[in-house]
Coordinates of C-alpha atoms in Angstrom, one line a residue:
X15 CA 14.4 -33.3 -29.5
X16 CA 11.6 -33.9 -32.0
X17 CA 9.3 -31.1 -33.0
X18 CA 6.3 -32.9 -31.6
X19 CA 7.6 -32.7 -28.1
X20 CA 8.1 -28.9 -28.5
X21 CA 5.0 -27.1 -27.2
X22 CA 3.3 -23.7 -26.9
X23 CA 3.5 -21.9 -23.6
X24 CA 1.4 -19.0 -22.2
X25 CA 3.1 -16.7 -19.8
X26 CA 0.4 -14.8 -17.9
X27 CA 1.8 -11.6 -16.4
X28 CA -0.1 -10.0 -13.5
X29 CA 2.4 -8.6 -11.0
X30 CA 5.9 -9.8 -11.6
X31 CA 6.2 -7.2 -14.5
X32 CA 9.9 -8.0 -15.1
X33 CA 12.4 -10.1 -16.9
X34 CA 15.0 -10.6 -14.1
X35 CA 14.4 -13.3 -11.5
X36 CA 11.2 -14.5 -13.1
X37 CA 11.0 -18.3 -12.7
X38 CA 7.6 -18.5 -14.4
X39 CA 8.9 -16.8 -17.5
X40 CA 12.0 -19.0 -17.5
X41 CA 9.9 -22.2 -17.2
X42 CA 7.5 -20.9 -20.0
X43 CA 10.5 -20.4 -22.3
X44 CA 12.1 -23.8 -21.7
X45 CA 11.5 -26.5 -24.4
X46 CA 8.8 -24.3 -26.0
X47 CA 8.5 -23.7 -29.7
X48 CA 6.2 -20.7 -29.2
X49 CA 5.7 -18.4 -26.2
X50 CA 2.8 -16.1 -25.7
X51 CA 3.4 -13.4 -23.1
X52 CA 0.0 -12.1 -22.0
X53 CA -1.3 -9.3 -19.8
X54 CA -5.0 -8.9 -19.3
X55 CA -6.4 -5.4 -18.5
X56 CA -9.0 -6.2 -15.8
X57 CA -12.1 -3.9 -15.8
X58 CA -12.4 -4.7 -12.1
X59 CA -9.3 -2.5 -11.6
X60 CA -9.2 -0.4 -14.7
X61 CA -12.8 0.5 -15.7
X62 CA -13.2 4.3 -15.6
X63 CA -15.5 5.4 -12.7
X64 CA -16.8 9.0 -13.1
X65 CA -18.5 8.8 -9.7
X66 CA -15.3 8.2 -7.7
X67 CA -13.9 11.1 -5.6
X68 CA -10.8 11.5 -7.8
X69 CA -10.0 10.6 -11.4
X70 CA -9.5 6.9 -12.1
X71 CA -11.4 3.6 -11.7
X72 CA -13.4 2.5 -8.7
X73 CA -10.4 0.8 -7.3
X74 CA -7.4 2.7 -8.6
X75 CA -6.5 6.4 -9.0
X76 CA -5.0 7.7 -12.2
X77 CA -1.5 7.7 -10.8
X78 CA -1.5 4.0 -10.2
X79 CA -3.1 3.2 -13.6
X80 CA -0.5 5.4 -15.3
X81 CA 2.3 3.6 -13.4
X82 CA 1.0 0.2 -14.4
X83 CA 0.8 1.2 -18.1
X84 CA 4.4 2.6 -18.0
X85 CA 5.5 -0.7 -16.4
X86 CA 3.7 -2.7 -19.2
X87 CA 5.3 -0.5 -21.9
X88 CA 8.7 -1.1 -20.4
X89 CA 8.1 -4.8 -20.2
X90 CA 7.0 -4.9 -23.8
X91 CA 10.2 -3.1 -24.9
X92 CA 12.3 -5.6 -22.9
X93 CA 10.5 -8.5 -24.5
X94 CA 11.0 -7.0 -27.9
X95 CA 14.7 -6.9 -27.4
X96 CA 14.5 -10.6 -26.7
X97 CA 12.6 -11.3 -29.9
X98 CA 9.2 -11.5 -28.3
X99 CA 6.5 -9.0 -27.3
X100 CA 3.7 -8.4 -24.8
X101 CA 0.2 -9.3 -25.9
X102 CA -2.3 -7.0 -24.0
X103 CA -5.9 -8.2 -23.9
X104 CA -9.0 -6.9 -22.1
X105 CA -11.7 -8.6 -20.1
X106 CA -12.3 -10.8 -17.1
X107 CA -8.9 -12.3 -16.7
X108 CA -9.8 -16.0 -16.1
X109 CA -12.2 -16.0 -19.1
X110 CA -9.6 -14.3 -21.4
X111 CA -6.8 -16.7 -20.3
X112 CA -9.0 -19.7 -20.9
X113 CA -10.0 -18.4 -24.3
X114 CA -6.3 -18.0 -25.2
X115 CA -5.5 -21.5 -23.9
X116 CA -8.1 -22.9 -26.3
X117 CA -7.4 -20.7 -29.3
X118 CA -3.6 -21.0 -29.3
X119 CA -3.5 -24.7 -28.4
X120 CA -1.4 -24.1 -25.3
X121 CA 0.3 -27.0 -23.6
X122 CA 1.9 -25.1 -20.7
X123 CA 0.6 -22.2 -18.6
X124 CA 2.9 -20.3 -16.3
X125 CA 2.2 -17.5 -13.9
X126 CA 3.5 -16.2 -10.6
X127 CA 1.7 -17.3 -7.5
X128 CA -0.4 -14.6 -5.8
X129 CA -1.7 -14.8 -2.3
X130 CA -4.5 -12.1 -2.6
X131 CA -8.0 -13.5 -2.2
X132 CA -9.1 -11.9 -5.5
X133 CA -6.3 -13.6 -7.5
X134 CA -6.6 -16.9 -5.6
X135 CA -10.2 -17.1 -6.9
X136 CA -9.2 -16.3 -10.5
X137 CA -6.3 -18.7 -10.4
X138 CA -8.6 -21.6 -9.2
X139 CA -10.9 -21.1 -12.2
X140 CA -7.9 -21.1 -14.6
X141 CA -6.2 -24.1 -12.9
X142 CA -9.4 -26.1 -12.9
X143 CA -9.8 -25.6 -16.7
X144 CA -6.2 -26.5 -17.3
X145 CA -6.4 -29.7 -15.3
X146 CA -9.4 -30.9 -17.3
X147 CA -7.8 -29.9 -20.6
X148 CA -4.5 -31.6 -19.7
X149 CA -2.5 -28.4 -19.7
X150 CA 0.6 -28.2 -17.5
X151 CA 0.5 -25.4 -14.9
X152 CA 3.6 -23.9 -13.3
X153 CA 2.9 -21.2 -10.6
X154 CA 6.0 -20.5 -8.6
X155 CA 6.3 -18.3 -5.5
X156 CA 8.5 -15.4 -6.5
X157 CA 6.6 -12.2 -5.5
X158 CA 7.7 -12.7 -1.9
X159 CA 10.8 -14.1 -0.2
X160 CA 8.8 -16.9 1.5
X161 CA 5.7 -18.9 0.7
X162 CA 3.3 -17.7 3.4
X163 CA 1.7 -21.1 3.4
X164 CA 5.0 -22.7 4.5
X165 CA 5.4 -20.3 7.4
X166 CA 1.9 -20.9 8.6
X167 CA 2.4 -24.6 8.5
X168 CA 5.7 -24.3 10.4
X169 CA 3.9 -22.2 13.0
X170 CA 1.3 -24.9 13.7
X171 CA -1.4 -23.7 11.2
X172 CA -1.7 -20.1 12.2
X173 CA 0.3 -17.0 11.0
X174 CA 2.8 -15.5 13.6
X175 CA 1.2 -12.3 14.8
X176 CA 4.3 -10.5 16.0
X177 CA 7.3 -9.5 13.9
X178 CA 9.8 -11.2 16.2
X179 CA 8.0 -14.5 16.2
X180 CA 7.7 -14.2 12.4
X181 CA 11.5 -13.8 12.1
X182 CA 12.0 -16.9 14.3
X183 CA 9.7 -19.1 12.3
X184 CA 10.8 -17.8 8.9
X185 CA 14.6 -18.1 9.2
X186 CA 16.6 -17.8 6.0
X187 CA 14.8 -18.2 2.6
X188 CA 15.6 -21.6 1.0
X189 CA 16.4 -20.1 -2.4
X190 CA 19.0 -17.8 -0.9
X191 CA 21.8 -20.4 -1.0
X192 CA 21.8 -20.5 -4.9
X193 CA 22.3 -17.6 -7.2
X194 CA 19.2 -16.1 -8.8
X195 CA 19.0 -15.9 -12.6
X196 CA 19.2 -12.2 -13.3
X197 CA 20.2 -12.3 -17.0
X198 CA 17.3 -12.5 -19.4
X199 CA 16.3 -16.0 -20.6
X200 CA 16.4 -17.0 -24.2
X201 CA 12.8 -16.5 -25.5
X202 CA 11.1 -18.5 -28.3
X203 CA 9.1 -16.4 -30.8
X204 CA 5.4 -15.5 -30.3
X205 CA 3.2 -18.0 -32.2
X206 CA 0.3 -17.2 -34.5
X207 CA -2.2 -15.0 -32.6
X208 CA -4.9 -15.2 -35.3
X209 CA -6.6 -11.9 -36.3
X210 CA -8.0 -11.0 -32.9
X211 CA -6.9 -7.4 -33.2
X212 CA -4.6 -5.1 -31.5
X213 CA -2.3 -6.2 -28.7
X214 CA -0.6 -2.9 -28.0
X215 CA -0.3 -1.5 -24.5
X216 CA -3.1 1.1 -24.3
X217 CA -2.7 4.7 -23.4
X218 CA -4.6 6.4 -20.6
X219 CA -6.9 7.9 -23.3
X220 CA -7.6 4.4 -24.8
X221 CA -8.9 3.3 -21.4
X222 CA -11.4 6.2 -21.4
X223 CA -9.5 8.6 -19.1
X224 CA -8.8 12.3 -19.6
X225 CA -5.1 12.6 -20.3
X226 CA -5.0 16.1 -18.9
X227 CA -6.7 15.3 -15.7
X228 CA -5.0 16.3 -12.4
X229 CA -4.5 13.4 -10.1
X230 CA -1.9 11.9 -12.4
X231 CA 1.2 13.9 -11.5
X232 CA 3.4 11.5 -9.7
X233 CA 7.1 12.1 -10.1
X234 CA 7.7 8.3 -10.1
X235 CA 7.8 6.4 -13.5
X236 CA 6.8 2.8 -13.7
X237 CA 8.8 -0.2 -15.1
X238 CA 11.6 -2.6 -14.5
X239 CA 14.3 -0.4 -16.1
X240 CA 13.4 2.5 -13.7
X241 CA 13.2 0.0 -10.7
X242 CA 16.8 -1.4 -11.4
X243 CA 18.1 2.1 -11.9
X244 CA 16.7 3.2 -8.5
X245 CA 18.0 0.0 -6.9
X246 CA 21.5 0.7 -8.3
X247 CA 21.4 4.3 -7.0
X248 CA 20.2 3.2 -3.6
X249 CA 22.8 0.4 -3.0
X250 CA 25.7 2.5 -4.5
X251 CA 25.6 4.4 -1.2
X252 CA 26.9 1.6 1.0
X253 CA 27.0 3.7 4.1
X254 CA 23.4 4.7 3.7
X255 CA 22.3 1.0 3.2
X256 CA 24.4 -0.1 6.2
X257 CA 23.1 2.6 8.5
X258 CA 19.4 2.7 7.4
X259 CA 17.1 3.0 10.4
X260 CA 13.4 2.9 9.6
X261 CA 12.0 5.2 12.4
X262 CA 14.7 7.8 11.8
X263 CA 13.7 8.9 8.2
X264 CA 12.4 12.4 7.6
X265 CA 8.7 12.4 6.6
X266 CA 8.9 16.1 5.4
X267 CA 11.7 15.5 2.9
X268 CA 10.1 15.7 -0.5
X269 CA 12.7 17.0 -2.9
X270 CA 14.7 13.9 -2.2
X271 CA 12.6 11.5 -0.2
X272 CA 14.3 9.8 2.8
X273 CA 13.7 6.3 1.6
X274 CA 14.4 4.3 -1.6
X275 CA 10.8 4.7 -3.0
X276 CA 11.2 1.1 -4.2
X277 CA 7.8 0.1 -2.8
X278 CA 5.7 0.7 -5.9
X279 CA 8.2 -1.3 -7.9
X280 CA 8.0 -4.2 -5.4
X281 CA 4.2 -3.9 -5.5
X282 CA 4.0 -4.5 -9.3
X283 CA 7.0 -6.8 -9.2
X284 CA 9.0 -4.6 -11.5
X285 CA 11.7 -5.3 -8.9
X286 CA 12.2 -8.8 -7.6
X287 CA 12.1 -8.7 -3.7
X288 CA 14.5 -11.7 -3.8
X289 CA 17.1 -9.8 -5.9
X290 CA 16.7 -6.8 -3.6
X291 CA 17.3 -9.0 -0.6
X292 CA 20.5 -10.4 -2.1
X293 CA 21.8 -7.0 -3.1
X294 CA 21.3 -5.7 0.5
X295 CA 23.0 -8.8 1.9
X296 CA 25.9 -8.2 -0.5
X297 CA 26.4 -4.6 0.8
X298 CA 26.1 -5.9 4.4
X299 CA 28.8 -8.5 3.9
X300 CA 31.2 -5.8 2.8
X301 CA 30.8 -3.2 5.6
X302 CA 32.1 -3.4 9.2
X303 CA 28.8 -2.9 10.9
X304 CA 25.2 -2.4 9.9
X305 CA 21.7 -2.0 11.4
X306 CA 19.5 -5.1 11.8
X307 CA 15.8 -5.9 11.5
X308 CA 13.3 -4.5 12.2
X309 CA 14.8 -1.1 11.4
X310 CA 17.3 -2.1 8.6
X311 CA 16.5 -2.2 4.9
X312 CA 16.4 -6.1 5.1
X313 CA 14.0 -5.6 8.0
X314 CA 11.7 -3.6 5.7
X315 CA 11.5 -6.4 3.2
X316 CA 10.7 -8.8 6.1
X317 CA 7.9 -6.5 7.3
X318 CA 6.4 -7.0 3.9
X319 CA 6.6 -10.8 4.3
X320 CA 5.1 -10.5 7.8
X321 CA 2.0 -8.7 6.5
X322 CA 1.7 -11.0 3.5
X323 CA 1.8 -14.0 5.8
X324 CA -0.7 -12.6 8.4
X325 CA -3.0 -11.6 5.5
X326 CA -2.8 -15.0 3.8
X327 CA -3.6 -16.8 7.0
X328 CA -6.4 -14.6 8.3
X329 CA -9.9 -14.8 6.8
X330 CA -11.6 -11.4 6.3
X331 CA -8.2 -9.7 6.9
X332 CA -9.4 -6.6 5.1
X333 CA -12.4 -5.9 7.4
X334 CA -13.2 -5.6 11.1
X335 CA -16.3 -7.8 11.1
X336 CA -15.4 -11.6 11.1
X337 CA -11.7 -10.9 11.4
X338 CA -10.5 -12.9 14.4
X339 CA -7.3 -10.8 14.9
X340 CA -9.1 -7.5 14.8
X341 CA -10.5 -5.7 17.9
X342 CA -14.2 -4.8 17.5
X343 CA -14.5 -1.0 18.0
X344 CA -17.6 1.2 17.6
X345 CA -16.0 3.6 15.1
X346 CA -17.9 6.7 13.9
X347 CA -19.7 6.7 10.7
X348 CA -19.0 10.3 9.9
X349 CA -18.8 10.9 6.2
X350 CA -18.4 14.6 6.7
X351 CA -15.2 14.1 8.7
X352 CA -14.0 11.4 6.3
X353 CA -14.4 13.8 3.4
X354 CA -12.6 16.6 5.2
X355 CA -9.6 14.2 5.8
X356 CA -9.6 12.8 2.3
X357 CA -9.9 16.2 0.6
X358 CA -7.2 17.9 2.8
X359 CA -9.7 20.2 4.6
X360 CA -9.1 19.2 8.2
X361 CA -7.6 22.6 9.1
X362 CA -4.4 20.9 10.4
X363 CA -1.8 21.9 7.8
X364 CA 0.6 19.0 8.5
X365 CA -2.3 16.5 7.9
X366 CA -3.7 18.4 4.9
X367 CA -0.3 18.8 3.2
X368 CA 0.3 15.0 3.5
X369 CA -3.1 14.3 2.0
X370 CA -2.3 16.6 -0.9
X371 CA 1.0 14.8 -1.5
X372 CA -1.0 11.6 -1.6
X373 CA -3.4 12.9 -4.2
X374 CA -0.7 14.4 -6.4
X375 CA 2.2 11.9 -6.0
X376 CA 0.4 8.7 -5.0
X377 CA 3.1 8.3 -2.4
X378 CA 4.2 9.7 0.9
X379 CA 6.8 8.8 3.6
X380 CA 5.8 5.9 5.9
X381 CA 5.8 8.2 9.0
X382 CA 3.6 10.7 7.1
X383 CA 1.2 7.8 6.4
X384 CA 1.3 6.9 10.2
X385 CA 0.3 10.5 11.1
X386 CA -2.7 10.8 8.8
X387 CA -3.9 7.2 9.5
X388 CA -3.7 7.8 13.3
X389 CA -5.4 11.2 12.9
X390 CA -8.4 9.7 11.0
X391 CA -8.9 6.7 13.4
X392 CA -7.8 6.5 17.0
X393 CA -6.0 9.9 17.3
X394 CA -8.7 12.5 16.5
X395 CA -11.6 11.7 14.2
X396 CA -12.5 8.1 15.3
X397 CA -13.5 7.2 11.8
X398 CA -13.5 3.5 10.8
X399 CA -10.1 2.4 9.5
X400 CA -11.7 0.5 6.6
X401 CA -12.7 4.0 5.1
X402 CA -9.2 5.3 5.3
X403 CA -7.8 2.0 3.9
X404 CA -10.2 2.5 0.9
X405 CA -8.8 6.0 0.2
X406 CA -5.1 4.7 0.4
X407 CA -6.0 1.7 -1.6
X408 CA -7.2 3.9 -4.4
X409 CA -4.6 6.7 -4.3
X410 CA -1.3 5.0 -3.5
X411 CA 0.9 3.8 -6.4
X412 CA 2.4 1.2 -4.0
X413 CA -1.0 0.2 -2.6
X414 CA -0.6 -3.5 -1.8
X415 CA -3.5 -5.4 -0.4
X416 CA -1.8 -7.2 2.5
X417 CA 0.5 -4.3 3.5
X418 CA -2.2 -1.6 3.3
X419 CA -4.7 -3.6 5.4
X420 CA -2.0 -4.7 7.8
X421 CA -0.8 -1.1 8.4
X422 CA -4.4 0.2 8.9
X423 CA -5.1 -2.5 11.4
X424 CA -1.8 -1.5 13.2
X425 CA -2.3 2.2 13.1
X426 CA -5.9 2.1 14.3
X427 CA -4.8 -0.1 17.2
X428 CA -7.2 -2.8 15.9
X429 CA -4.5 -5.4 15.7
X430 CA -0.7 -6.0 16.1
X431 CA -0.2 -2.8 18.1
X432 CA -2.3 -1.9 21.1
X433 CA -0.7 1.1 22.8
X434 CA -3.5 3.5 21.9
X435 CA -2.3 6.2 24.3
X436 CA 0.6 6.9 22.0
X437 CA -0.8 9.4 19.5
X438 CA 0.9 11.3 16.7
X439 CA 0.3 15.0 17.4
X440 CA -0.9 16.7 14.1
X441 CA 0.9 19.8 15.3
X442 CA 4.2 19.0 17.0
X443 CA 5.2 15.8 15.1
X444 CA 5.9 17.5 11.8
X445 CA 7.4 20.6 13.5
X446 CA 10.2 18.4 14.9
X447 CA 11.4 17.6 11.4
X448 CA 10.5 20.7 9.5
X449 CA 10.3 23.7 11.9
X450 CA 10.1 26.2 9.0
X451 CA 7.1 24.3 7.5
X452 CA 8.7 24.0 4.0
X453 CA 6.7 20.8 3.3
X454 CA 3.4 22.6 4.2
X455 CA 4.4 25.6 2.1
X456 CA 5.1 23.4 -0.9
X457 CA 1.9 21.3 -0.8
X458 CA -0.5 24.0 0.6
X459 CA 0.6 27.2 -1.2
X460 CA -2.3 29.0 0.5
X461 CA -0.2 29.0 3.6
X462 CA 3.1 29.8 2.0
X463 CA 3.4 33.3 3.6
X464 CA 2.3 32.3 7.1
X465 CA 5.1 32.9 9.6
X466 CA 6.7 29.7 10.8
X467 CA 5.5 30.4 14.4
X468 CA 2.0 29.8 13.2
X469 CA 2.3 27.5 10.2
X470 CA 1.4 24.3 12.1
X471 CA -1.5 26.0 13.9
X472 CA -2.6 28.9 11.7
X473 CA -5.9 29.3 13.6
X474 CA -3.8 30.7 16.5
X475 CA -2.4 33.6 14.4
X476 CA -3.8 37.0 15.2
X477 CA -6.0 38.4 12.4
X478 CA -3.5 41.1 11.5
X479 CA -0.9 38.3 10.8
X480 CA -3.5 36.2 8.8
X481 CA -4.3 39.3 6.7
X482 CA -0.6 39.9 6.0
X483 CA -0.1 36.3 5.0
X484 CA -3.2 36.6 2.7
X485 CA -4.8 33.7 4.4
X486 CA -7.8 34.2 6.6
X487 CA -8.6 31.1 8.6
X488 CA -12.2 30.0 8.0
X489 CA -12.2 31.8 4.6
X490 CA -9.0 30.9 2.6
X491 CA -8.1 27.8 4.7
X492 CA -10.5 25.9 7.0
X493 CA -10.7 26.1 10.7
X494 CA -9.7 22.8 12.5
X495 CA -12.4 20.2 12.3
X496 CA -11.7 19.2 16.0
X497 CA -9.7 20.5 18.9
X498 CA -6.8 18.0 19.0
X499 CA -6.5 18.0 22.8
X500 CA -10.2 17.2 23.6
X501 CA -10.6 15.0 20.5
X502 CA -7.7 12.7 21.3
X503 CA -8.8 12.5 24.9
X504 CA -12.3 11.4 23.8
X505 CA -10.7 8.8 21.4
X506 CA -8.6 7.4 24.3
X507 CA -11.7 7.1 26.4
X508 CA -13.6 5.3 23.7
X509 CA -10.8 2.8 23.0
X510 CA -10.4 2.1 26.7
X511 CA -14.1 1.1 26.8
X512 CA -13.9 -0.9 23.6
X513 CA -10.8 -2.8 24.7
X514 CA -12.6 -3.5 28.0
X515 CA -15.6 -5.0 26.2
X516 CA -13.4 -7.1 23.9
X517 CA -11.6 -8.5 26.9
X518 CA -14.8 -9.2 28.8
X519 CA -16.4 -11.0 25.8
X520 CA -13.1 -12.7 24.9
X521 CA -13.1 -11.1 21.5
X522 CA -16.5 -12.4 20.5
X523 CA -18.3 -9.0 20.2
X524 CA -21.6 -8.9 18.2
X525 CA -23.0 -6.0 16.2
X526 CA -25.6 -5.5 19.0
X527 CA -22.8 -5.3 21.6
X528 CA -21.1 -2.6 19.6
X529 CA -24.4 -0.6 19.1
X530 CA -24.9 -0.7 22.9
X531 CA -21.4 0.5 23.6
X532 CA -21.8 3.3 21.0
X533 CA -24.9 4.5 22.7
X534 CA -23.1 4.4 26.1
X535 CA -20.1 6.4 24.7
X536 CA -22.4 9.0 23.1
X537 CA -24.3 9.5 26.4
X538 CA -20.9 9.8 28.2
X539 CA -19.8 12.5 25.7
X540 CA -23.1 14.5 26.1
X541 CA -22.8 14.3 29.9
X542 CA -19.3 15.6 29.7
X543 CA -20.1 18.6 27.5
X544 CA -23.1 19.5 29.7
X545 CA -20.9 19.6 32.8
X546 CA -18.3 21.6 30.9
X547 CA -21.0 24.2 30.0
X548 CA -22.2 24.3 33.6
X549 CA -18.6 24.9 34.8
X550 CA -18.1 27.7 32.3
X551 CA -21.4 29.3 33.5
X552 CA -20.3 29.1 37.1
X553 CA -16.8 30.6 36.3
X554 CA -18.4 33.2 34.0

């Protein structure tokens, strides 16, 4: 092959922060004289925001930023072992990439396909430039098992909206019949980068954050090496993999979480979902019997695909307004209740302990997520799911656009799931798993000496017991923001009315309609409390 036909490639990393099963990287390395592996620090995600409610940027808390930087450092060290390195740049990603394409005379641009609206817009800009400049673009689907566009096409142009119908349409992934390339490709050297400065992975401090700040204490380290180590440990226990049943995990297990905690590694693509899929299949082939989707481990990966497909095929998936699959509900705009929930001051220890775990670890068990999401929305506080989504989006290390929005739609009974009478009790649900309240004692040390009879509802403890436990309710720990029984009853009433309205108007509910319904619901609530007071007077 003549030197002239050899070219320079740019590998643009975004998610997909790994060497194993990385078709874009492989293609970039093939027949190239030079390869420039690039990651762009995007101010949209990374710019420090001192006004946010916790340390971090406007979009991401410190835990996730730290997890990303660790993943980049790990990727850089893997690339260095292969005679290459990671070039970290800063700025609006499409502008930075276009500048690199010009400066380094790139002939071939490779990056993993991304279904998020934000990345789709960036990618269009870069692809348009490349087309005009005659640069080859290769953008394979490797973040997910399926290409959501294919599934939507197979389903007649709309995404399947139930998990079972999704499985039927999806079938077996086409790549699964051939082995994935797991061993690292041979990489050409990095070409001349000119004298445009330092390409090192920055530290938290370099990005303008306080290194010592609380809110960055997650026990989970970022990176492909850590992801593969976790994967090996998880699948080494063949029994556990074969018998995994999603709803049966223990949300209160924190010393050794009851799941693989591979979600953050899948989110950043430190672990290939396709490789994970094949590893689970390998275990299943070698055991007598195993669980099946939706509850099995494979079933979990397929849930991810289900939400990715629904999100990709639904305009305005991340909001209520203008989202055709979302019920229009007159949620409360109560910033006081939202803040109590977000800052772990609801007065319900099970809910508050989970929210502290979220702030400290950037992760909690999926059933714990269900409890706090249900509590904020349709269970007790009737606050808009978009507000809860925003808090999760910022604080979770595994926050994933499609999955986070999909789960909030689900848990608020706005879409996918409509049995709004089934509510997680903020008192008895946690007690079932952890009668002694160890999880609460760990994350809410103020309650550590409360007897177990009262730890889930400390407001019911006699004052003498509160004194002995050195925790006076209303002084050392807040009183409950609502009474669960009456609040959940009120939520059910509101949802019943909202569902009725959506049905009557065939889903086309205007802002005006919602305002009218909100007024009606408020009046109903006032009437009810008046008649209650009257009853009490009569009894009294």
